[in-house]
């Protein structure tokens, strides 16, 4: 069964450093998302991406965040200058109707 | 704006008993509704969806959910709970409007099945 894959599973970074989280969506899906979850609590929407551009973003998704689909298969989330409060589990998802989520990247900013 | 309410943070059910996890939603226009389950240190796993058609939808692992438009509810149910059903359950909604891609989640309900 096709699935969304995310790498790395765990990333530790120093405050102020840039991180790139990577995702490979399901191949015939057209819509892509990034969500985050802090401490196993609420799942927060960050951004949606369709037809090679951002279709919607939340107030969390400020200028420090960016997304890219560089090669038609990967979908990346970049955080330019990480803050302590960026520590969270980041989930990538893709969909046709229902969204399917990856296993997540646990980002720890120290 | 769209929103989801899961009024119960925690639900405890004895093994073998029926279970219900409640969800109500608010959305402009027609909703797409979803249930997801999350096991510890894992991603969100799709359980079932309501798009259109029959109000009772069946999903994975014997779960089902009933869409009630007048009550704006989409409660998750299972006739006989298993200990392995213990997990965190999320209800989610997306409005069926062109250009609306955001999937909004509830705060989650922790389901514990007691042996």
Short mmCIF file of C-alpha atoms in Angstrom, two decimals, chain B residues 2 13 17 23 31 33-34 39 41 47 49 53 59 65-66 73 76 78 81-82 88 90-92 95 100 105 109:
data_model
loop_
_atom_site.label_atom_id
_atom_site.label_comp_id
_atom_site.label_asym_id
_atom_site.label_seq_id
_atom_site.Cartn_x
_atom_site.Cartn_y
_atom_site.Cartn_z
CA UNK B 2 -14.15 25.97 10.20
CA UNK B 13 -14.66 1.75 27.94
CA UNK B 17 -18.57 -2.88 25.28
CA UNK B 23 -17.29 15.04 17.36
CA UNK B 31 -18.30 19.26 4.95
CA UNK B 33 -15.38 14.71 7.59
CA UNK B 34 -12.62 12.37 8.72
CA UNK B 39 -0.78 5.42 18.42
CA UNK B 41 5.02 8.08 18.77
CA UNK B 47 -9.79 5.50 9.69
CA UNK B 49 -14.34 9.55 5.80
CA UNK B 53 -24.09 9.63 0.31
CA UNK B 59 -13.93 2.26 8.08
CA UNK B 65 -19.24 6.93 12.04
CA UNK B 66 -22.59 8.56 11.56
CA UNK B 73 -22.05 15.77 14.37
CA UNK B 76 -17.14 7.56 15.88
CA UNK B 78 -17.57 0.57 17.37
CA UNK B 81 -14.16 -2.46 21.88
CA UNK B 82 -10.77 -4.15 21.87
CA UNK B 88 -5.68 9.02 20.52
CA UNK B 90 -8.86 12.91 16.03
CA UNK B 91 -11.87 14.17 14.13
CA UNK B 92 -11.20 16.52 11.21
CA UNK B 95 -15.15 22.49 3.76
CA UNK B 100 -10.25 25.59 0.69
CA UNK B 105 -8.52 18.90 13.52
CA UNK B 109 -9.88 12.17 22.50
#
